Short mmCIF file of C-alpha atoms in Angstrom, two decimals:
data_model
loop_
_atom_site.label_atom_id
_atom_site.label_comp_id
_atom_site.label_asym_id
_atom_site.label_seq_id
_atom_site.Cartn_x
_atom_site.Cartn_y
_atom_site.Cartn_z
CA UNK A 1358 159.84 83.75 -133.84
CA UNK A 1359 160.47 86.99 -136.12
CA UNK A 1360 163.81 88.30 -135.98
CA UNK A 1361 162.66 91.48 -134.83
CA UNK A 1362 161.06 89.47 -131.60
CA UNK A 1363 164.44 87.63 -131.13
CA UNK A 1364 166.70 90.00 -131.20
CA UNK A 1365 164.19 92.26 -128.82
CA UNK A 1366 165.91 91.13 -125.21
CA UNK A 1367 168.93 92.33 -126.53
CA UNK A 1368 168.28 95.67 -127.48
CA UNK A 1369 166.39 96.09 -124.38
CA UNK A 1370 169.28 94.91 -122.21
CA UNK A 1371 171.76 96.92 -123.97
CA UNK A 1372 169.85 100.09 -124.11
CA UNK A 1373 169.30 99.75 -120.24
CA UNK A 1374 173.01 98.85 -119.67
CA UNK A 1375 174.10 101.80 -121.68
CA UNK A 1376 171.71 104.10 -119.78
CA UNK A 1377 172.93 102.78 -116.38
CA UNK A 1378 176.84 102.40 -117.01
CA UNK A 1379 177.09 105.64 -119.60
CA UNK A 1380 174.45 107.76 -117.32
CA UNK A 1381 176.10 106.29 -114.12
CA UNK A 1382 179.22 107.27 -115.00
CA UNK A 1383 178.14 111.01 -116.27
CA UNK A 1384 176.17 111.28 -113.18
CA UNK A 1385 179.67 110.46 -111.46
CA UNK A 1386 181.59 113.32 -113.17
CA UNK A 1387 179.07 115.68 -112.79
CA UNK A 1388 178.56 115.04 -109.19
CA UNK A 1389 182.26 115.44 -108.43
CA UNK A 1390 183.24 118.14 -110.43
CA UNK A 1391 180.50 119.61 -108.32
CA UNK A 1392 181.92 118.82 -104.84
CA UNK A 1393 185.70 119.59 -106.01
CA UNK A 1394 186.30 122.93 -104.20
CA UNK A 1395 189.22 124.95 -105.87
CA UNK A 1396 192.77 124.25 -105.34
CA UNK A 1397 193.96 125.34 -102.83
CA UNK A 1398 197.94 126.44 -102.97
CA UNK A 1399 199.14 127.05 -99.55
CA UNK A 1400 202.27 126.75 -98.15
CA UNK A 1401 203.00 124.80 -94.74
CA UNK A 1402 203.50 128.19 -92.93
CA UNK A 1403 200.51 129.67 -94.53
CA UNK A 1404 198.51 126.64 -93.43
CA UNK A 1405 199.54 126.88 -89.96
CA UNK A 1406 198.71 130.95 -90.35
CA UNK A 1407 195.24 131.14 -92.03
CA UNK A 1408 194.01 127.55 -90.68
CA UNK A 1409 191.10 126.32 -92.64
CA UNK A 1410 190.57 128.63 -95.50
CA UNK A 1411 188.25 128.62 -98.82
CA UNK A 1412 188.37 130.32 -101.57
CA UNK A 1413 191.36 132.46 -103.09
CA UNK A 1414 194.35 132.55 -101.13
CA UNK A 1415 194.85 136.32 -102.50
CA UNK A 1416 191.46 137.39 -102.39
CA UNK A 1417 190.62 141.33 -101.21
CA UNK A 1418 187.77 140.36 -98.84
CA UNK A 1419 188.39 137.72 -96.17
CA UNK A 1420 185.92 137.00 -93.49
CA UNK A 1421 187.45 134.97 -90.32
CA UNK A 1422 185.01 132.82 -88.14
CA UNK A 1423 184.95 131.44 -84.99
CA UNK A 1424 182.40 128.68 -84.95
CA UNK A 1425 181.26 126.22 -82.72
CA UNK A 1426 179.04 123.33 -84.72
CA UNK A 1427 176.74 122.73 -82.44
CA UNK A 1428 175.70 126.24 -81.93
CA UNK A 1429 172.43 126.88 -83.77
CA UNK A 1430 173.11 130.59 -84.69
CA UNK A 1431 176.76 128.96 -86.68
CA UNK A 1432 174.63 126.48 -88.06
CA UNK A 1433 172.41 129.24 -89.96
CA UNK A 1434 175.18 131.29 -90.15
CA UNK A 1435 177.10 128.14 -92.61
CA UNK A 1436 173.88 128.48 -95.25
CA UNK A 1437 174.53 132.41 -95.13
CA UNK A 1438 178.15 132.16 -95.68
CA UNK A 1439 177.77 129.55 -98.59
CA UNK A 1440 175.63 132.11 -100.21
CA UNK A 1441 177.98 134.83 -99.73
CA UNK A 1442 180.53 132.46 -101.02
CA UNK A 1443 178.55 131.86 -104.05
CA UNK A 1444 177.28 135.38 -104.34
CA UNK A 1445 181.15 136.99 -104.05
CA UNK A 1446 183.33 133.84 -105.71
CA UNK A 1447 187.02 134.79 -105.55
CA UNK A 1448 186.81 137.88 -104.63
CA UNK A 1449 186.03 136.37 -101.17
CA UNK A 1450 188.18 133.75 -98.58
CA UNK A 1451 186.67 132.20 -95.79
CA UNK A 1452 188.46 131.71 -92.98
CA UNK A 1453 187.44 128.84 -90.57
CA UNK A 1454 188.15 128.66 -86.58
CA UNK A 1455 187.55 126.28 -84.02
CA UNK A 1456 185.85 128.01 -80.69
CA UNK A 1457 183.82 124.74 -79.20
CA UNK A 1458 181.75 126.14 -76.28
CA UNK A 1459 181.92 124.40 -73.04
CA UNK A 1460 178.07 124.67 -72.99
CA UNK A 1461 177.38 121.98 -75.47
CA UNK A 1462 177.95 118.48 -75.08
CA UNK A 1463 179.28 117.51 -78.81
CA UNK A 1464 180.66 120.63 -79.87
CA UNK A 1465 184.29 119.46 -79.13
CA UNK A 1466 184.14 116.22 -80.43
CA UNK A 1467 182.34 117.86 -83.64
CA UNK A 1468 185.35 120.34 -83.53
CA UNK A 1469 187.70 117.51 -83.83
CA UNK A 1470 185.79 115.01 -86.48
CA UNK A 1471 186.16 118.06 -88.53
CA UNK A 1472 189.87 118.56 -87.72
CA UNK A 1473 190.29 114.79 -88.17
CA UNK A 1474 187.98 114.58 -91.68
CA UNK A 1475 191.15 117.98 -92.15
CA UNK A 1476 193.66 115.87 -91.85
CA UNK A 1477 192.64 113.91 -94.60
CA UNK A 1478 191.92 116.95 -96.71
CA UNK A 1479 188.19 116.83 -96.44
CA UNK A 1480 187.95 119.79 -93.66
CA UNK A 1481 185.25 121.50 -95.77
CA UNK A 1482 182.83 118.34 -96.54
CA UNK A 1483 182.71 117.22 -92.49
CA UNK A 1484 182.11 121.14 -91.73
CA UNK A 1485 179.02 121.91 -94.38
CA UNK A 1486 178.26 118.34 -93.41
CA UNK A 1487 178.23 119.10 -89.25
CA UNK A 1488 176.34 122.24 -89.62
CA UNK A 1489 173.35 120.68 -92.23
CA UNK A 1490 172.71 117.54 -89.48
CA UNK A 1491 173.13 120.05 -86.65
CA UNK A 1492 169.41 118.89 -85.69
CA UNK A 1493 170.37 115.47 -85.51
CA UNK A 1494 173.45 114.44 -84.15
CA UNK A 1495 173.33 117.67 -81.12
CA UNK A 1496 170.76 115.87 -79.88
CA UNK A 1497 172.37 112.41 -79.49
CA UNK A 1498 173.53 111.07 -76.44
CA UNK A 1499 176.66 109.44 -78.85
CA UNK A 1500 177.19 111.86 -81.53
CA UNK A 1501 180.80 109.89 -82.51
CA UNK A 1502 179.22 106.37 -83.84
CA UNK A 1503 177.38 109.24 -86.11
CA UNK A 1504 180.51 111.02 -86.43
CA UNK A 1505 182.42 107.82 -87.38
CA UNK A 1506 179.21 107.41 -90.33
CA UNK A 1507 179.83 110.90 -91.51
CA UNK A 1508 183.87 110.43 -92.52
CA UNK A 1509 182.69 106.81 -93.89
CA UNK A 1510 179.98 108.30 -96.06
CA UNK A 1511 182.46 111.30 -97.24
CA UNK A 1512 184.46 108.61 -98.08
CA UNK A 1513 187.60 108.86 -95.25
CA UNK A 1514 189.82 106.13 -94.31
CA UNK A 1515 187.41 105.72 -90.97
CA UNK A 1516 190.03 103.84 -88.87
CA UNK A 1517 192.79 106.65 -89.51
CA UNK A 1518 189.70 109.09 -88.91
CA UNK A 1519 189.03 107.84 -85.27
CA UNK A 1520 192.36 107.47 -84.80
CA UNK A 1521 192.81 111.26 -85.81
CA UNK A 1522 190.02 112.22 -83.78
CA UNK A 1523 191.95 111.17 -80.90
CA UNK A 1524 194.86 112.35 -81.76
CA UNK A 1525 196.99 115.00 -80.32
CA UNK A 1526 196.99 117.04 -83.86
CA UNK A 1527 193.25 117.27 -83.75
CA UNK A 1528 193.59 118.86 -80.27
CA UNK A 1529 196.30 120.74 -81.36
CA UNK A 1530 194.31 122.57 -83.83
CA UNK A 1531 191.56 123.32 -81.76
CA UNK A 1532 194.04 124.66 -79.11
CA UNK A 1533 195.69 127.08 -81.97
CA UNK A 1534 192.08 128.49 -82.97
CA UNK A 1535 191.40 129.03 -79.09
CA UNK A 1536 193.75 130.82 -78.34
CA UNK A 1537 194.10 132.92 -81.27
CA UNK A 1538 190.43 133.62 -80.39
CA UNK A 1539 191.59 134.69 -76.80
CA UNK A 1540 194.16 136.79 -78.66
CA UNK A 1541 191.16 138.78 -80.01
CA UNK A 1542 188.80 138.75 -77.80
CA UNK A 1543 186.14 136.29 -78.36
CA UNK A 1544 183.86 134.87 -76.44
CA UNK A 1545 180.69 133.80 -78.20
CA UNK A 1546 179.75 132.19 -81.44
CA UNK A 1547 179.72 132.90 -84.55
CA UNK A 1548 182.30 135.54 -84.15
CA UNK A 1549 183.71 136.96 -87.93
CA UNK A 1550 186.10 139.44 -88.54
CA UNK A 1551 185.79 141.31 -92.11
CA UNK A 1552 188.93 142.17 -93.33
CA UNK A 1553 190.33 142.06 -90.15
CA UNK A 1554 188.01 144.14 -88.18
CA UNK A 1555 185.33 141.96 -85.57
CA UNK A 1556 181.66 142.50 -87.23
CA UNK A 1557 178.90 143.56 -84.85
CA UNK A 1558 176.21 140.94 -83.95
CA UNK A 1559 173.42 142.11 -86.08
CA UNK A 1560 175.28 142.34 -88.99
CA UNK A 1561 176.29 138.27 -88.45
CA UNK A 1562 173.71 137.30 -91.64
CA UNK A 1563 173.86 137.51 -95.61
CA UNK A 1564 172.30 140.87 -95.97
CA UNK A 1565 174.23 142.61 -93.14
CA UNK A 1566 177.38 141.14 -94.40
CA UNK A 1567 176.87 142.37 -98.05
CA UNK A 1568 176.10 145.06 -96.75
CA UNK A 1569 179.49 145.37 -94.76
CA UNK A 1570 181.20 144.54 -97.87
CA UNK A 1571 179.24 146.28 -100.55
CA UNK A 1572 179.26 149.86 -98.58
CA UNK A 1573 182.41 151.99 -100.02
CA UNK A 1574 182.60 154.23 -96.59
CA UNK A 1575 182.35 150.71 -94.62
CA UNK A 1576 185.80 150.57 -92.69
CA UNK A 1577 185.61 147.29 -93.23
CA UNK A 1578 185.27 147.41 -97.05
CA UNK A 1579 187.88 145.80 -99.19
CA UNK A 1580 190.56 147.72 -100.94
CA UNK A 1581 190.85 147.51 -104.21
CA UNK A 1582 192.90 143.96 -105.18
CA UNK A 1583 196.51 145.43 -106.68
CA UNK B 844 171.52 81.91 -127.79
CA UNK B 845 168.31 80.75 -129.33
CA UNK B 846 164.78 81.57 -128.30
CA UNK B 847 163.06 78.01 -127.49
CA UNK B 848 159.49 78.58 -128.81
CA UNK B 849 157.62 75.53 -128.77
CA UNK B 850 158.66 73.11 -125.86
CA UNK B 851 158.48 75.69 -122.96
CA UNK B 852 155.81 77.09 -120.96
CA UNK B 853 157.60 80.61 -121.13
CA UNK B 854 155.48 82.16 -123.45
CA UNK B 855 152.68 81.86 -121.51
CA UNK B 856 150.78 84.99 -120.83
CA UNK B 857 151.18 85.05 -117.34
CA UNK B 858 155.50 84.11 -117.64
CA UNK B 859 155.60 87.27 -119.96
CA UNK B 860 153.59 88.75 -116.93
CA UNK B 861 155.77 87.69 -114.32
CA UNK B 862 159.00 88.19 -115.45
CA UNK B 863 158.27 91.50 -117.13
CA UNK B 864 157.06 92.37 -113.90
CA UNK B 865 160.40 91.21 -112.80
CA UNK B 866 162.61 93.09 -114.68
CA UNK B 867 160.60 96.70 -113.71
CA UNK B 868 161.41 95.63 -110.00
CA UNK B 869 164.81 95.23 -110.93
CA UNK B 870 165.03 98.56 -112.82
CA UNK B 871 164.18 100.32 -109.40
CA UNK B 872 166.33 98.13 -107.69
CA UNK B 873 169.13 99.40 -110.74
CA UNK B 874 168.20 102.76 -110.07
CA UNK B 875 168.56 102.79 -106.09
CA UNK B 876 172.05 100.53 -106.84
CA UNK B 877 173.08 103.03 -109.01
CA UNK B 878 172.55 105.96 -107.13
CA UNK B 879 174.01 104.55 -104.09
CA UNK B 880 177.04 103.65 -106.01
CA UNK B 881 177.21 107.14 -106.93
CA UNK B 882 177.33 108.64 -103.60
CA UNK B 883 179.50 106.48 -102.04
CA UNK B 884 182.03 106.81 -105.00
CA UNK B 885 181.95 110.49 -105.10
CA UNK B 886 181.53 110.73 -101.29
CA UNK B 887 178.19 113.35 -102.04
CA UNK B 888 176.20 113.35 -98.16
CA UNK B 889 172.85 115.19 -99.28
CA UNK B 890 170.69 112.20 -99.83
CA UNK B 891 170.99 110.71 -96.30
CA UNK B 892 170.20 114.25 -94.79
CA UNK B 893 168.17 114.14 -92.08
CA UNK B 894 168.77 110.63 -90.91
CA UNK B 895 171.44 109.24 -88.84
CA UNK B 896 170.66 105.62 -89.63
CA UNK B 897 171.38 106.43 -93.05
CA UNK B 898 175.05 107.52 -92.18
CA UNK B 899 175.74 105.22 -90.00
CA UNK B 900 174.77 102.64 -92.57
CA UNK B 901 176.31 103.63 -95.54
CA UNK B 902 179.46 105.35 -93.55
CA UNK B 903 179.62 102.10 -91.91
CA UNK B 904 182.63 99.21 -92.41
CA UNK B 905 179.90 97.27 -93.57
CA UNK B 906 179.11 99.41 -96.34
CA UNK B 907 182.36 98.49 -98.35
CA UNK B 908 183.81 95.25 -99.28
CA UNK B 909 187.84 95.13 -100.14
CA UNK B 910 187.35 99.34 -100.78
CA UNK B 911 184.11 98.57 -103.14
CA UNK B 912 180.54 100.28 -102.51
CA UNK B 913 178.59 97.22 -101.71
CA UNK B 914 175.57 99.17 -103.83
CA UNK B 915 178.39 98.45 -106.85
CA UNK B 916 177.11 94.45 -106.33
CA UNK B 917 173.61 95.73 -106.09
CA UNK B 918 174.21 97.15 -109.45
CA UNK B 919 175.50 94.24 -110.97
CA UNK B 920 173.36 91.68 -109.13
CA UNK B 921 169.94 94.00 -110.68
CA UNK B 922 171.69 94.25 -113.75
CA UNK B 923 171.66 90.41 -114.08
CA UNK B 924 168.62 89.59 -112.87
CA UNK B 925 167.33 92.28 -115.19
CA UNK B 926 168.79 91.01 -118.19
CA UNK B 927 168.07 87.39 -117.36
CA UNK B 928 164.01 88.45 -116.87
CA UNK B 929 163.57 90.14 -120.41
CA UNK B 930 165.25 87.20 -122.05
CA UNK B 931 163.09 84.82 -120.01
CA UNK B 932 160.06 87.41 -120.94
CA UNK B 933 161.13 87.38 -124.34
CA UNK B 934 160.74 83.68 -124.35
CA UNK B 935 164.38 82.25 -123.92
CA UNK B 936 163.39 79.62 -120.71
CA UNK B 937 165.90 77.65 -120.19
CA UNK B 938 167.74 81.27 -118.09
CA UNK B 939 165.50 80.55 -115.76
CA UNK B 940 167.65 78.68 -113.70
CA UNK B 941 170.40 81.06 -113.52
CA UNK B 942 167.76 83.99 -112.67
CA UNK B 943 166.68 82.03 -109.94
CA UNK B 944 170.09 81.51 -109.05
CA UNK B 945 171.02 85.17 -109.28
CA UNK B 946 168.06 86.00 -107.29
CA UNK B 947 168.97 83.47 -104.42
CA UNK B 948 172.69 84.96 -104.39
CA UNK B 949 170.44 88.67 -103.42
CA UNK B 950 168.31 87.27 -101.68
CA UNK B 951 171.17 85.53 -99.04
CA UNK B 952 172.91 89.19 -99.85
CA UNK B 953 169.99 90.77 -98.40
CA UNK B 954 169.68 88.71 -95.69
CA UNK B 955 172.93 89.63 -94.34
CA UNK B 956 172.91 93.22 -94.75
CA UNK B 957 169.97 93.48 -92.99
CA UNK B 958 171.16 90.88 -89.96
CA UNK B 959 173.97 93.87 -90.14
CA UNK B 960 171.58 97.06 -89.61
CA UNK B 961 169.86 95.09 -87.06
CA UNK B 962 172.10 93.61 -84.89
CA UNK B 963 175.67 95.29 -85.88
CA UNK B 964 174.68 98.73 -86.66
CA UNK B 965 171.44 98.89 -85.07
CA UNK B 966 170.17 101.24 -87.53
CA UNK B 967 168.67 101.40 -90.55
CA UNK B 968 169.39 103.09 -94.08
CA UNK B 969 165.76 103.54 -96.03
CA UNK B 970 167.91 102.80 -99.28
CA UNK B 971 168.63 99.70 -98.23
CA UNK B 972 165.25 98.85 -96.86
CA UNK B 973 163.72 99.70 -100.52
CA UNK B 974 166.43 97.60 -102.00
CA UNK B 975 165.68 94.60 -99.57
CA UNK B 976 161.96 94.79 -100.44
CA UNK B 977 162.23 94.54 -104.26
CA UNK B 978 164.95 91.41 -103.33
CA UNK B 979 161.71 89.78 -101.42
CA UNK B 980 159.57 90.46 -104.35
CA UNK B 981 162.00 89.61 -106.75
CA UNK B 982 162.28 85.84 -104.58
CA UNK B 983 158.74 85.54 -104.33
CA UNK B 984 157.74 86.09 -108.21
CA UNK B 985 160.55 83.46 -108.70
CA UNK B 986 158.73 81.38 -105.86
CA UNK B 987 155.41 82.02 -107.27
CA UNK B 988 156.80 81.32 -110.97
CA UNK B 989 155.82 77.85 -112.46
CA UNK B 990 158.59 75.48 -112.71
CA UNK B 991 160.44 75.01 -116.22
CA UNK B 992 159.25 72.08 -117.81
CA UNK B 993 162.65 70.93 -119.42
CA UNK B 994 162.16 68.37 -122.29
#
């Protein structure tokens, strides 16, 4: 057998091995540098204050939801807002709150797989998670087992995650956002506030919002950051 | 490791075939391993969208052994089986054994993980299904495969 031919199986092996292990391990950089979301540096108080919040802490324009996950409008409303994320980048905090409606079936226990996937720092993943398989899990007669496959897959600790789901700090959480949303008035989904000040119905959407924000007379605009 | 040239049957046109053959399957069983690995390291949801039998799968107990992907034995299981087939191809026989071997251990793998989607989980992760049908091809090219003639 020529050498060439002999030493063939090896070369072949090795160049596969390097393209799996060396590509399957740039693949896995890449592919969590794109999931890690910024840091976020919050104190215990301002946890408790601002609740579930991306982006800059100091940013000039914060927008404050009250969602419910299985509401449909919320669910287009989370590809608008990750647009407006992208669109704005620190200039703009998002401000997540719990308001489950009675009306659907799942919407509490979604409300508190994402508190629980929260309590293991992965609030964000279960939420952008919840709202793309709205379609599926809402309508499920059990939408926990799927739940359950949602923290394993984002990989949670699953038995501390059904434990947490349980849990009275889950419900806690939801209770806060509740009545904070009482505190303001609300009483549908998606609700935001833009700097503070409730946005009107039709303006609940990426254009209307930009709008909102990009308009200087808006009295919702942001002020100038100091 | 030497090739053995003359006293096999390996270099028969239709061993090249078969285990060449072989060792594609394996590459696409490599690549769905290593993709799955992948995901479940970096804990990225997209590819299941759509389909709760692919969360519940892969989100599943079952999908982890001692806090390792089971995809991360898929990868090394292909990877074997994939090196063993181009040395076989290539004309070194006497791995045929141990190919055989490797693909029995995947095969009884298989077996198991889909007893799991089918009577633990009761659903089904398409991943896994592709996975489990390159296993049954990969068993029945080494079924189908002549026996070594050993001298």
């Amino acid at each position: 057998m020529p050498m060439m031919k002999r030493y063939l199986p090896f070369v072949i092996v090795a160049a596969v091995g390097l393209i799996v292990f060396g590509g399957g391990a740039l693949l896995y950089r890449a592919r969590l540098a794109a999931l890690r979301t910024a840091p976020k540096v919050m104190t215990a108080e301002e946890k408790a204050e601002l609740g579930h919040l991306r982006g800059d802490l100091k940013a000039p324009i914060t927008i404050e939801e009250f969602g419910d996950f299985q509401c449909p409008p919320c669910g287009t409303l989370a590809g608008d807002m990750q647009k407006l994320e992208k669109h704005y980048g620190q200039r703009l905090r998002v401000i997540f709150r719990q308001y489950p409606l009675a009306m659907h079936n799942h919407a509490l226990e979604a409300a508190l797989a994402s508190e629980a996937a929260g309590l293991q720092d992965h609030f964000w993943e279960m939420h952008d998670l919840l709202y793309r398989e709205q379609a599926i899990w809402s309508k499920l007669p059990d939408a926990v087992t799927l739940f359950n496959g949602y923290a394993g897959a984002l990989g949670l600790d699953l038995e501390r995650f059904k434990k947490d789901m349980q849990g009275p700090e889950a419900k806690a959480r939801v209770a806060a956002d509740q009545k904070r949303a009482a505190s303001l008035g609300v009483n549908s989904t998606p609700t935001l506030f833009l700097n503070g000040t409730k946005v009107d119905f039709p303006s609940v959407n990426f254009a209307g919002l930009r709008k909102l924000i990009d308009e200087p007379t808006s009295p919702t605009s942001p002020k100038p950051s100091p | 490791m030497k090739p053995d040239q003359p006293k096999t049957v390996t270099r028969s046109r239709g061993t090249v075939i078969l285990y060449t053959i072989a060792a594609i399957i394996c590459l696409a069983g490599l690549a769905d391993a290593t993709y799955l690995t992948i995901l479940a390291l970096t804990g990225e949801t997209a590819a299941c969208g759509g389909s709760a039998g692919c969360f519940e799968v892969l989100g599943s107990i079952y999908a982890r052994i001692v806090g390792i992907p089971v995809a991360t034995f898929g990868v090394l299981g292909y990877f074997t089986a994939f090196a063993l087939a181009t040395f076989i191809a290539c004309g070194y026989s006497r791995l045929r054994r141990f190919f055989t071997l490797t693909v029995g251990v995947m095969f009884a793998m298989t077996l198991w993980l889909l007893y799991v989607q089918a009577f633990q989980l009761h659903a089904y992760c398409r991943y896994c299904l592709f996975s489990a049908a390159l296993t049954f091809l990969l068993a029945g090219l080494v079924v189908a495969s002549p026996a070594p003639r050993d001298s």
